[in-house]
mmCIF file of C-alpha atoms in Angstrom:
data_model
loop_
_atom_site.group_PDB
_atom_site.id
_atom_site.type_symbol
_atom_site.label_atom_id
_atom_site.label_comp_id
_atom_site.label_asym_id
_atom_site.label_seq_id
_atom_site.Cartn_x
_atom_site.Cartn_y
_atom_site.Cartn_z
ATOM 1 C CA MET A 1 16.733 -4.376 14.495
ATOM 2 C CA THR A 2 14.860 -4.155 17.798
ATOM 3 C CA ALA A 3 12.135 -6.792 18.154
ATOM 4 C CA PRO A 4 8.632 -5.289 17.949
ATOM 5 C CA CYS A 5 6.896 -4.807 21.290
ATOM 6 C CA VAL A 6 3.563 -3.186 22.136
ATOM 7 C CA ASP A 7 3.693 0.191 23.879
ATOM 8 C CA LYS A 8 0.297 0.751 25.492
ATOM 9 C CA THR A 9 0.909 4.507 25.752
ATOM 10 C CA LEU A 10 0.679 4.874 21.969
ATOM 11 C CA PRO A 11 -2.673 5.533 20.253
ATOM 12 C CA ALA A 12 -4.248 2.209 19.291
ATOM 13 C CA LEU A 13 -4.733 1.029 15.723
ATOM 14 C CA VAL A 14 -8.477 0.461 15.269
ATOM 15 C CA LEU A 15 -9.513 -2.224 12.784
ATOM 16 C CA ASP A 16 -12.854 -1.661 11.058
ATOM 17 C CA GLY A 17 -12.414 -3.648 7.832
ATOM 18 C CA LYS A 18 -12.535 -0.470 5.761
ATOM 19 C CA THR A 19 -9.661 1.917 6.417
ATOM 20 C CA LEU A 20 -6.503 -0.131 6.981
ATOM 21 C CA THR A 21 -3.479 1.084 5.009
ATOM 22 C CA PRO A 22 -0.130 -0.571 4.275
ATOM 23 C CA ARG A 23 1.561 2.116 6.341
ATOM 24 C CA ALA A 24 -0.670 1.375 9.346
ATOM 25 C CA ILE A 25 0.082 -2.337 9.001
ATOM 26 C CA VAL A 26 3.815 -1.648 9.094
ATOM 27 C CA THR A 27 3.549 0.781 12.008
ATOM 28 C CA ALA A 28 1.718 -1.778 14.149
ATOM 29 C CA ALA A 29 3.837 -4.716 12.988
ATOM 30 C CA ARG A 30 7.319 -3.219 12.949
ATOM 31 C CA GLY A 31 7.032 -0.300 15.325
ATOM 32 C CA ASP A 32 9.268 2.740 15.487
ATOM 33 C CA ASN A 33 13.074 2.804 15.586
ATOM 34 C CA HIS A 34 12.903 1.311 19.072
ATOM 35 C CA GLY A 35 10.390 -1.382 18.082
ATOM 36 C CA ALA A 36 7.497 0.280 19.936
ATOM 37 C CA CYS A 37 4.161 -0.754 18.386
ATOM 38 C CA PRO A 38 0.635 0.480 19.110
ATOM 39 C CA ARG A 39 -2.029 -1.816 20.509
ATOM 40 C CA VAL A 40 -4.507 -3.130 17.964
ATOM 41 C CA VAL A 41 -8.236 -3.170 18.726
ATOM 42 C CA ILE A 42 -11.480 -3.822 16.837
ATOM 43 C CA ALA A 43 -13.911 -0.986 16.154
ATOM 44 C CA GLU A 44 -17.077 -1.280 18.212
ATOM 45 C CA ASP A 45 -19.429 -1.346 15.219
ATOM 46 C CA ALA A 46 -17.330 -4.107 13.658
ATOM 47 C CA ARG A 47 -17.589 -6.100 16.889
ATOM 48 C CA VAL A 48 -21.370 -5.784 16.814
ATOM 49 C CA LEU A 49 -21.578 -6.814 13.151
ATOM 50 C CA THR A 50 -19.313 -9.830 13.647
ATOM 51 C CA SER A 51 -21.405 -10.992 16.602
ATOM 52 C CA GLU A 52 -24.707 -10.560 14.752
ATOM 53 C CA VAL A 53 -23.615 -12.646 11.774
ATOM 54 C CA ARG A 54 -22.237 -15.358 14.032
ATOM 55 C CA ALA A 55 -25.413 -15.472 16.099
ATOM 56 C CA PHE A 56 -27.488 -16.099 12.963
ATOM 57 C CA LEU A 57 -25.096 -18.811 11.790
ATOM 58 C CA GLU A 58 -25.292 -20.630 15.111
ATOM 59 C CA ALA A 59 -29.067 -20.325 15.312
ATOM 60 C CA HIS A 60 -29.862 -21.536 11.796
ATOM 61 C CA TRP A 61 -26.986 -23.361 10.113
ATOM 62 C CA LEU A 62 -25.363 -25.675 12.645
ATOM 63 C CA THR A 63 -28.084 -28.305 12.712
ATOM 64 C CA ASP A 64 -28.548 -31.464 10.676
ATOM 65 C CA GLU A 65 -31.659 -29.900 9.157
ATOM 66 C CA ALA A 66 -29.729 -26.971 7.662
ATOM 67 C CA PRO A 67 -29.028 -27.028 3.915
ATOM 68 C CA ALA A 68 -25.565 -28.073 2.784
ATOM 69 C CA MET A 69 -23.243 -25.066 2.779
ATOM 70 C CA TYR A 70 -19.639 -25.328 1.669
ATOM 71 C CA GLY A 71 -17.147 -25.252 4.524
ATOM 72 C CA ILE A 72 -19.840 -24.715 7.128
ATOM 73 C CA ASN A 73 -21.264 -28.222 7.188
ATOM 74 C CA THR A 74 -19.406 -29.893 4.309
ATOM 75 C CA GLY A 75 -15.887 -31.002 3.549
ATOM 76 C CA LEU A 76 -13.418 -28.861 1.619
ATOM 77 C CA GLY A 77 -12.114 -29.006 -1.932
ATOM 78 C CA ARG A 78 -12.890 -32.333 -3.587
ATOM 79 C CA LEU A 79 -14.757 -33.342 -0.406
ATOM 80 C CA ARG A 80 -17.223 -30.496 -0.856
ATOM 81 C CA ASP A 81 -20.088 -32.944 -1.410
ATOM 82 C CA VAL A 82 -19.434 -34.791 1.856
ATOM 83 C CA ARG A 83 -21.924 -33.661 4.488
ATOM 84 C CA ILE A 84 -20.651 -33.361 8.069
ATOM 85 C CA GLY A 85 -23.123 -33.977 10.857
ATOM 86 C CA ALA A 86 -23.771 -31.290 13.431
ATOM 87 C CA ALA A 87 -22.318 -33.448 16.197
ATOM 88 C CA ASP A 88 -18.987 -33.665 14.330
ATOM 89 C CA LEU A 89 -18.557 -30.059 13.250
ATOM 90 C CA GLU A 90 -16.504 -29.042 16.279
ATOM 91 C CA ARG A 91 -14.163 -32.003 15.994
ATOM 92 C CA TYR A 92 -13.818 -31.342 12.286
ATOM 93 C CA GLN A 93 -12.067 -28.030 13.012
ATOM 94 C CA SER A 94 -9.025 -29.845 14.384
ATOM 95 C CA TYR A 95 -8.934 -32.046 11.284
ATOM 96 C CA ILE A 96 -8.660 -28.962 9.093
ATOM 97 C CA ILE A 97 -5.705 -27.456 10.918
ATOM 98 C CA ASN A 98 -3.919 -30.800 11.222
ATOM 99 C CA SER A 99 -4.276 -31.509 7.502
ATOM 100 C CA HIS A 100 -3.322 -28.016 6.373
ATOM 101 C CA SER A 101 -0.455 -27.100 8.711
ATOM 102 C CA ALA A 102 2.119 -28.572 6.354
ATOM 103 C CA GLY A 103 4.499 -25.641 5.920
ATOM 104 C CA ALA A 104 8.275 -25.862 5.751
ATOM 105 C CA GLY A 105 11.387 -23.715 5.859
ATOM 106 C CA GLU A 106 12.468 -20.851 8.053
ATOM 107 C CA PRO A 107 9.707 -19.080 9.999
ATOM 108 C CA LEU A 108 8.332 -15.672 9.228
ATOM 109 C CA SER A 109 9.980 -12.844 11.118
ATOM 110 C CA GLU A 110 8.232 -11.428 14.162
ATOM 111 C CA GLU A 111 7.132 -8.355 12.226
ATOM 112 C CA GLU A 112 5.783 -10.523 9.405
ATOM 113 C CA SER A 113 3.769 -12.652 11.821
ATOM 114 C CA ARG A 114 2.423 -9.500 13.494
ATOM 115 C CA ALA A 115 1.420 -8.041 10.134
ATOM 116 C CA THR A 116 -0.326 -11.312 9.284
ATOM 117 C CA ILE A 117 -2.502 -11.169 12.405
ATOM 118 C CA ILE A 118 -3.420 -7.540 11.747
ATOM 119 C CA CYS A 119 -4.403 -8.224 8.139
ATOM 120 C CA ARG A 120 -6.403 -11.356 8.959
ATOM 121 C CA VAL A 121 -8.403 -9.738 11.743
ATOM 122 C CA ASN A 122 -9.172 -6.719 9.573
ATOM 123 C CA ALA A 123 -10.516 -8.948 6.800
ATOM 124 C CA LEU A 124 -12.686 -10.911 9.216
ATOM 125 C CA VAL A 125 -14.265 -7.919 10.997
ATOM 126 C CA LYS A 126 -16.006 -7.031 7.731
ATOM 127 C CA GLY A 127 -18.628 -9.544 8.836
ATOM 128 C CA TYR A 128 -18.716 -11.800 5.781
ATOM 129 C CA SER A 129 -17.189 -14.942 7.303
ATOM 130 C CA GLY A 130 -19.352 -15.838 10.292
ATOM 131 C CA ILE A 131 -16.362 -16.257 12.584
ATOM 132 C CA ARG A 132 -16.729 -15.931 16.344
ATOM 133 C CA LEU A 133 -15.609 -12.642 17.862
ATOM 134 C CA ALA A 134 -13.770 -14.682 20.490
ATOM 135 C CA CYS A 135 -11.363 -15.922 17.796
ATOM 136 C CA LEU A 136 -10.472 -12.398 16.768
ATOM 137 C CA ASP A 137 -10.030 -11.336 20.378
ATOM 138 C CA ARG A 138 -7.723 -14.300 20.903
ATOM 139 C CA LEU A 139 -5.569 -13.251 17.942
ATOM 140 C CA LEU A 140 -5.331 -9.686 19.204
ATOM 141 C CA ASP A 141 -4.581 -10.891 22.732
ATOM 142 C CA MET A 142 -1.607 -12.699 21.199
ATOM 143 C CA LEU A 143 -0.536 -9.627 19.285
ATOM 144 C CA ASN A 144 -0.950 -7.166 22.143
ATOM 145 C CA SER A 145 0.844 -9.530 24.539
ATOM 146 C CA ASN A 146 3.818 -9.797 22.144
ATOM 147 C CA ILE A 147 3.241 -13.493 21.449
ATOM 148 C CA HIS A 148 4.536 -13.953 17.911
ATOM 149 C CA PRO A 149 3.613 -17.259 16.252
ATOM 150 C CA ILE A 150 6.151 -19.451 14.501
ATOM 151 C CA ILE A 151 4.819 -19.742 10.941
ATOM 152 C CA PRO A 152 6.856 -21.630 8.310
ATOM 153 C CA ARG A 153 7.690 -19.392 5.372
ATOM 154 C CA GLN A 154 7.122 -21.974 2.639
ATOM 155 C CA GLY A 155 3.988 -23.921 1.817
ATOM 156 C CA SER A 156 1.420 -21.554 0.338
ATOM 157 C CA VAL A 157 0.203 -22.335 -3.155
ATOM 158 C CA GLY A 158 -1.471 -18.942 -3.466
ATOM 159 C CA ALA A 159 -4.639 -20.336 -5.045
ATOM 160 C CA SER A 160 -7.379 -20.501 -2.436
ATOM 161 C CA GLY A 161 -5.117 -18.515 -0.160
ATOM 162 C CA ASP A 162 -2.229 -18.991 2.240
ATOM 163 C CA LEU A 163 -3.913 -22.072 3.673
ATOM 164 C CA ALA A 164 -0.864 -23.892 5.036
ATOM 165 C CA PRO A 165 0.902 -21.006 6.782
ATOM 166 C CA LEU A 166 -2.345 -19.633 8.181
ATOM 167 C CA ALA A 167 -3.136 -23.087 9.566
ATOM 168 C CA HIS A 168 0.113 -22.822 11.531
ATOM 169 C CA LEU A 169 -1.128 -19.500 12.912
ATOM 170 C CA VAL A 170 -4.306 -21.221 14.087
ATOM 171 C CA CYS A 171 -2.230 -23.986 15.701
ATOM 172 C CA VAL A 172 -0.484 -21.378 17.827
ATOM 173 C CA MET A 173 -3.742 -19.599 18.618
ATOM 174 C CA VAL A 174 -5.353 -22.756 20.006
ATOM 175 C CA GLY A 175 -2.239 -23.866 21.884
ATOM 176 C CA HIS A 176 -1.591 -26.980 19.806
ATOM 177 C CA GLU A 177 0.918 -29.230 21.529
ATOM 178 C CA ARG A 178 3.432 -28.903 18.686
ATOM 179 C CA ALA A 179 2.920 -25.198 18.003
ATOM 180 C CA GLU A 180 5.596 -22.702 18.964
ATOM 181 C CA ALA A 181 5.809 -18.955 19.440
ATOM 182 C CA ILE A 182 8.352 -16.295 20.305
ATOM 183 C CA TYR A 183 7.741 -14.496 23.570
ATOM 184 C CA GLN A 184 10.139 -11.973 25.084
ATOM 185 C CA GLY A 185 12.791 -12.968 22.589
ATOM 186 C CA LYS A 186 12.604 -16.702 23.307
ATOM 187 C CA ARG A 187 11.170 -19.461 21.152
ATOM 188 C CA MET A 188 8.983 -21.790 23.193
ATOM 189 C CA PRO A 189 5.862 -23.980 23.064
ATOM 190 C CA ALA A 190 2.829 -21.832 22.347
ATOM 191 C CA ARG A 191 1.116 -22.969 25.540
ATOM 192 C CA ASP A 192 4.093 -21.814 27.601
ATOM 193 C CA ALA A 193 4.037 -18.438 25.886
ATOM 194 C CA PHE A 194 0.345 -17.951 26.686
ATOM 195 C CA THR A 195 0.870 -18.984 30.289
ATOM 196 C CA ALA A 196 3.838 -16.642 30.684
ATOM 197 C CA ALA A 197 1.776 -13.779 29.256
ATOM 198 C CA GLY A 198 -1.102 -14.478 31.648
ATOM 199 C CA LEU A 199 -3.442 -15.893 28.997
ATOM 200 C CA GLU A 200 -5.264 -19.209 28.818
ATOM 201 C CA PRO A 201 -2.895 -21.766 27.264
ATOM 202 C CA ALA A 202 -5.619 -23.472 25.195
ATOM 203 C CA PHE A 203 -8.472 -22.170 23.072
ATOM 204 C CA ALA A 204 -11.425 -24.208 21.773
ATOM 205 C CA LEU A 205 -12.507 -23.988 18.150
ATOM 206 C CA LYS A 206 -16.126 -23.984 16.995
ATOM 207 C CA PRO A 207 -17.739 -24.677 13.592
ATOM 208 C CA LYS A 208 -16.600 -22.425 10.715
ATOM 209 C CA ASP A 209 -13.776 -20.875 12.790
ATOM 210 C CA VAL A 210 -10.845 -22.520 11.048
ATOM 211 C CA LEU A 211 -11.907 -22.066 7.439
ATOM 212 C CA ALA A 212 -12.536 -18.373 8.066
ATOM 213 C CA MET A 213 -9.063 -17.941 9.506
ATOM 214 C CA ILE A 214 -7.075 -19.793 6.837
ATOM 215 C CA ASN A 215 -8.976 -18.890 3.666
ATOM 216 C CA GLY A 216 -7.164 -15.830 2.356
ATOM 217 C CA SER A 217 -3.924 -14.521 0.863
ATOM 218 C CA THR A 218 -3.188 -12.759 4.122
ATOM 219 C CA ILE A 219 0.461 -13.666 4.581
ATOM 220 C CA SER A 220 1.212 -12.587 1.023
ATOM 221 C CA LEU A 221 -0.488 -9.278 1.805
ATOM 222 C CA ALA A 222 1.372 -8.833 5.092
ATOM 223 C CA CYS A 223 4.783 -9.468 3.549
ATOM 224 C CA ALA A 224 3.954 -7.237 0.583
ATOM 225 C CA ALA A 225 2.977 -4.350 2.878
ATOM 226 C CA LEU A 226 6.311 -4.594 4.681
ATOM 227 C CA ALA A 227 8.188 -4.856 1.377
ATOM 228 C CA LEU A 228 6.349 -1.818 0.023
ATOM 229 C CA GLU A 229 7.399 0.278 3.001
ATOM 230 C CA ASP A 230 11.009 -0.814 2.504
ATOM 231 C CA ALA A 231 10.798 0.000 -1.210
ATOM 232 C CA LYS A 232 9.430 3.473 -0.467
ATOM 233 C CA MET A 233 12.370 4.054 1.852
ATOM 234 C CA LEU A 234 14.720 2.914 -0.918
ATOM 235 C CA ALA A 235 13.081 5.382 -3.305
ATOM 236 C CA THR A 236 13.781 8.211 -0.870
ATOM 237 C CA THR A 237 17.329 6.959 -0.364
ATOM 238 C CA ALA A 238 17.808 6.850 -4.137
ATOM 239 C CA ASP A 239 16.903 10.545 -4.411
ATOM 240 C CA ILE A 240 19.363 11.402 -1.649
ATOM 241 C CA THR A 241 22.078 9.298 -3.289
ATOM 242 C CA LEU A 242 21.441 11.032 -6.604
ATOM 243 C CA ALA A 243 21.808 14.450 -4.986
ATOM 244 C CA LEU A 244 25.048 13.447 -3.276
ATOM 245 C CA SER A 245 26.397 12.052 -6.550
ATOM 246 C CA LEU A 246 25.655 15.346 -8.280
ATOM 247 C CA GLU A 247 27.383 17.171 -5.476
ATOM 248 C CA ALA A 248 30.424 14.925 -5.825
ATOM 249 C CA VAL A 249 30.828 15.488 -9.579
ATOM 250 C CA ARG A 250 29.839 19.175 -9.491
ATOM 251 C CA GLY A 251 26.773 18.284 -11.531
ATOM 252 C CA GLU A 252 24.515 20.622 -13.453
ATOM 253 C CA LEU A 253 21.290 21.725 -11.802
ATOM 254 C CA ALA A 254 19.582 22.806 -15.011
ATOM 255 C CA ALA A 255 18.541 19.203 -15.703
ATOM 256 C CA PHE A 256 16.317 19.420 -12.611
ATOM 257 C CA ASP A 257 14.537 22.606 -13.621
ATOM 258 C CA PRO A 258 10.819 22.070 -12.821
ATOM 259 C CA ARG A 259 9.808 23.267 -16.294
ATOM 260 C CA ILE A 260 11.489 20.255 -17.883
ATOM 261 C CA HIS A 261 9.648 17.780 -15.711
ATOM 262 C CA ALA A 262 6.319 19.586 -15.828
ATOM 263 C CA ALA A 263 6.535 19.305 -19.610
ATOM 264 C CA ARG A 264 6.772 15.523 -19.242
ATOM 265 C CA ASN A 265 3.431 15.585 -17.397
ATOM 266 C CA SER A 266 4.654 13.264 -14.634
ATOM 267 C CA ASP A 267 3.936 14.237 -11.052
ATOM 268 C CA THR A 268 6.394 11.695 -9.678
ATOM 269 C CA GLN A 269 9.197 12.818 -11.992
ATOM 270 C CA LEU A 270 8.534 16.404 -10.949
ATOM 271 C CA GLN A 271 8.631 15.360 -7.287
ATOM 272 C CA VAL A 272 12.024 13.667 -7.690
ATOM 273 C CA ALA A 273 13.483 16.768 -9.332
ATOM 274 C CA GLU A 274 12.072 18.886 -6.526
ATOM 275 C CA ASN A 275 13.585 16.538 -3.930
ATOM 276 C CA VAL A 276 17.025 16.842 -5.525
ATOM 277 C CA ARG A 277 16.825 20.635 -5.739
ATOM 278 C CA ALA A 278 15.831 20.820 -2.078
ATOM 279 C CA ILE A 279 18.738 18.610 -0.988
ATOM 280 C CA VAL A 280 21.407 20.542 -2.926
ATOM 281 C CA ALA A 281 19.953 23.994 -2.266
ATOM 282 C CA GLY A 282 22.776 26.373 -1.388
ATOM 283 C CA SER A 283 25.459 24.030 -2.674
ATOM 284 C CA GLU A 284 28.740 25.721 -3.535
ATOM 285 C CA ARG A 285 29.687 22.881 -5.854
ATOM 286 C CA MET A 286 26.667 22.942 -8.132
ATOM 287 C CA THR A 287 27.213 26.367 -9.663
ATOM 288 C CA GLU A 288 28.350 27.278 -13.161
ATOM 289 C CA ALA A 289 31.676 28.480 -11.807
ATOM 290 C CA ALA A 290 32.231 25.357 -9.749
ATOM 291 C CA ARG A 291 31.385 23.128 -12.710
ATOM 292 C CA ALA A 292 34.392 24.344 -14.681
ATOM 293 C CA ILE A 293 36.865 21.505 -15.102
ATOM 294 C CA GLN A 294 39.685 22.127 -12.664
ATOM 295 C CA LEU A 295 42.743 21.199 -14.743
ATOM 296 C CA ARG A 296 46.032 22.947 -15.339
ATOM 297 C CA ASP A 297 46.561 24.093 -18.918
ATOM 298 C CA GLU A 298 49.120 21.363 -19.601
ATOM 299 C CA GLN A 299 46.620 18.677 -18.482
ATOM 300 C CA ARG A 300 43.848 19.724 -20.833
ATOM 301 C CA PRO A 301 43.539 17.523 -23.938
ATOM 302 C CA GLY A 302 45.079 19.337 -26.896
ATOM 303 C CA GLY A 303 45.787 22.291 -24.689
ATOM 304 C CA THR A 304 42.213 23.552 -25.109
ATOM 305 C CA TYR A 305 39.229 23.681 -22.768
ATOM 306 C CA SER A 306 35.560 23.344 -23.663
ATOM 307 C CA PRO A 307 32.907 24.007 -20.995
ATOM 308 C CA ARG A 308 30.721 21.045 -19.988
ATOM 309 C CA ILE A 309 27.379 21.183 -21.749
ATOM 310 C CA GLN A 310 25.418 18.399 -20.047
ATOM 311 C CA ASP A 311 26.123 15.738 -17.484
ATOM 312 C CA ALA A 312 25.967 12.038 -18.240
ATOM 313 C CA TYR A 313 22.564 10.614 -19.113
ATOM 314 C CA SER A 314 22.561 8.488 -15.936
ATOM 315 C CA LEU A 315 22.581 11.660 -13.830
ATOM 316 C CA ARG A 316 20.639 14.010 -16.055
ATOM 317 C CA CYS A 317 17.687 11.672 -16.586
ATOM 318 C CA ALA A 318 17.559 10.082 -13.142
ATOM 319 C CA PRO A 319 14.252 11.838 -12.280
ATOM 320 C CA GLN A 320 12.610 10.053 -15.210
ATOM 321 C CA VAL A 321 13.788 6.691 -13.854
ATOM 322 C CA HIS A 322 13.095 7.411 -10.194
ATOM 323 C CA GLY A 323 9.704 8.857 -11.092
ATOM 324 C CA ALA A 324 8.669 5.715 -12.963
ATOM 325 C CA ALA A 325 9.698 3.631 -9.958
ATOM 326 C CA ARG A 326 7.555 5.814 -7.726
ATOM 327 C CA ASP A 327 4.613 5.308 -10.083
ATOM 328 C CA GLY A 328 5.042 1.570 -9.608
ATOM 329 C CA LEU A 329 5.097 1.944 -5.841
ATOM 330 C CA ALA A 330 1.963 4.090 -5.903
ATOM 331 C CA PHE A 331 0.200 1.435 -7.983
ATOM 332 C CA ALA A 332 1.304 -1.266 -5.539
ATOM 333 C CA GLU A 333 0.034 0.796 -2.615
ATOM 334 C CA THR A 334 -3.372 1.138 -4.270
ATOM 335 C CA LEU A 335 -3.601 -2.625 -4.778
ATOM 336 C CA LEU A 336 -2.455 -3.465 -1.250
ATOM 337 C CA THR A 337 -4.824 -0.945 0.335
ATOM 338 C CA ARG A 338 -7.683 -2.531 -1.591
ATOM 339 C CA GLU A 339 -6.588 -6.027 -0.572
ATOM 340 C CA ALA A 340 -6.101 -5.020 3.072
ATOM 341 C CA ASN A 341 -9.785 -4.095 3.285
ATOM 342 C CA ALA A 342 -11.170 -6.984 1.249
ATOM 343 C CA ALA A 343 -13.111 -10.008 2.437
ATOM 344 C CA THR A 344 -11.108 -13.110 1.508
ATOM 345 C CA ASP A 345 -13.045 -16.241 2.342
ATOM 346 C CA ASN A 346 -15.203 -18.891 0.729
ATOM 347 C CA PRO A 347 -18.091 -18.952 1.286
ATOM 348 C CA LEU A 348 -19.084 -15.379 2.083
ATOM 349 C CA ILE A 349 -22.186 -14.475 4.088
ATOM 350 C CA PHE A 350 -24.368 -11.541 3.009
ATOM 351 C CA PRO A 351 -27.547 -9.973 4.461
ATOM 352 C CA ASP A 352 -30.555 -11.037 2.406
ATOM 353 C CA GLY A 353 -32.433 -7.800 3.063
ATOM 354 C CA ASP A 354 -35.135 -9.616 5.011
ATOM 355 C CA GLY A 355 -33.465 -10.102 8.377
ATOM 356 C CA GLY A 356 -31.553 -13.205 7.337
ATOM 357 C CA TYR A 357 -28.396 -14.060 5.435
ATOM 358 C CA ASP A 358 -27.359 -15.756 2.214
ATOM 359 C CA VAL A 359 -24.299 -17.982 1.810
ATOM 360 C CA LEU A 360 -22.518 -17.482 -1.495
#
């Protein structure tokens, strides 16, 4: 498969935190048959919202006088009651990524790492995390420059989110000395990749940046979106294979009559039957005459011949099976679309209706 690469002539994918679909994720992560991917940008209103929330956070919550707020000026997990002074908040960001980047195993593929960046940025532009816009721009600069981070595949516990693998993403983003990326087909130190792409090799983190970037099931979502697209392709291939199998055995077409499947009250089952009928339309092998068993008289059991009444269950009832599988895929797509446009962080920041914000 051709490695994904951004084609700036294609219409850009615009992230607004509301309308991202699994199909759009795959298109921007995997590209077309030649690996050509669209650029990814942030919607202007989402940029404004992200900046407004961050400005309030910096003006009111990054001082020693601010109330204790989880992850903003406190430790994480069992250290949630440990207050971190304002002077140490910036340095604390590096502690988080160093302690959490503990993944192992083979790295994610380039398309999986691209999908991860897309999903994470889309979640963060909803404006509930207080992250700096500069962080999101840095991630998209990576993506649009074809810098694909090396992220170990194993290490997520799936509870608070994909903390460990996402910490590896942050390591690449900041140009950590041990972080690596793939650029133009070569694996290299992340700093070298940024330099080769004409970007700054290092990026400074500020308070709340890291927690916002690692606190979510984003890699699980990204991989699931890619898997869903593959499964949908398999469902289409299964219908084609079924039609070719029927053609090979001179199968009966009556089992795919739309009245049968409409009576079952299943739209997906009806669609599969319609797909098969469309593929075999005009077939010279799937006629009543062609279905007659082509045997010489002496080869027929008992010297008699009985016309075939129905094909085997595995062929006749395939629309019922394929249709149920398509129902499952539709359900998965609904869940992934919801997750792709969800805020996944802790804490979340909400307008209080009086010009300020609440941390929950």
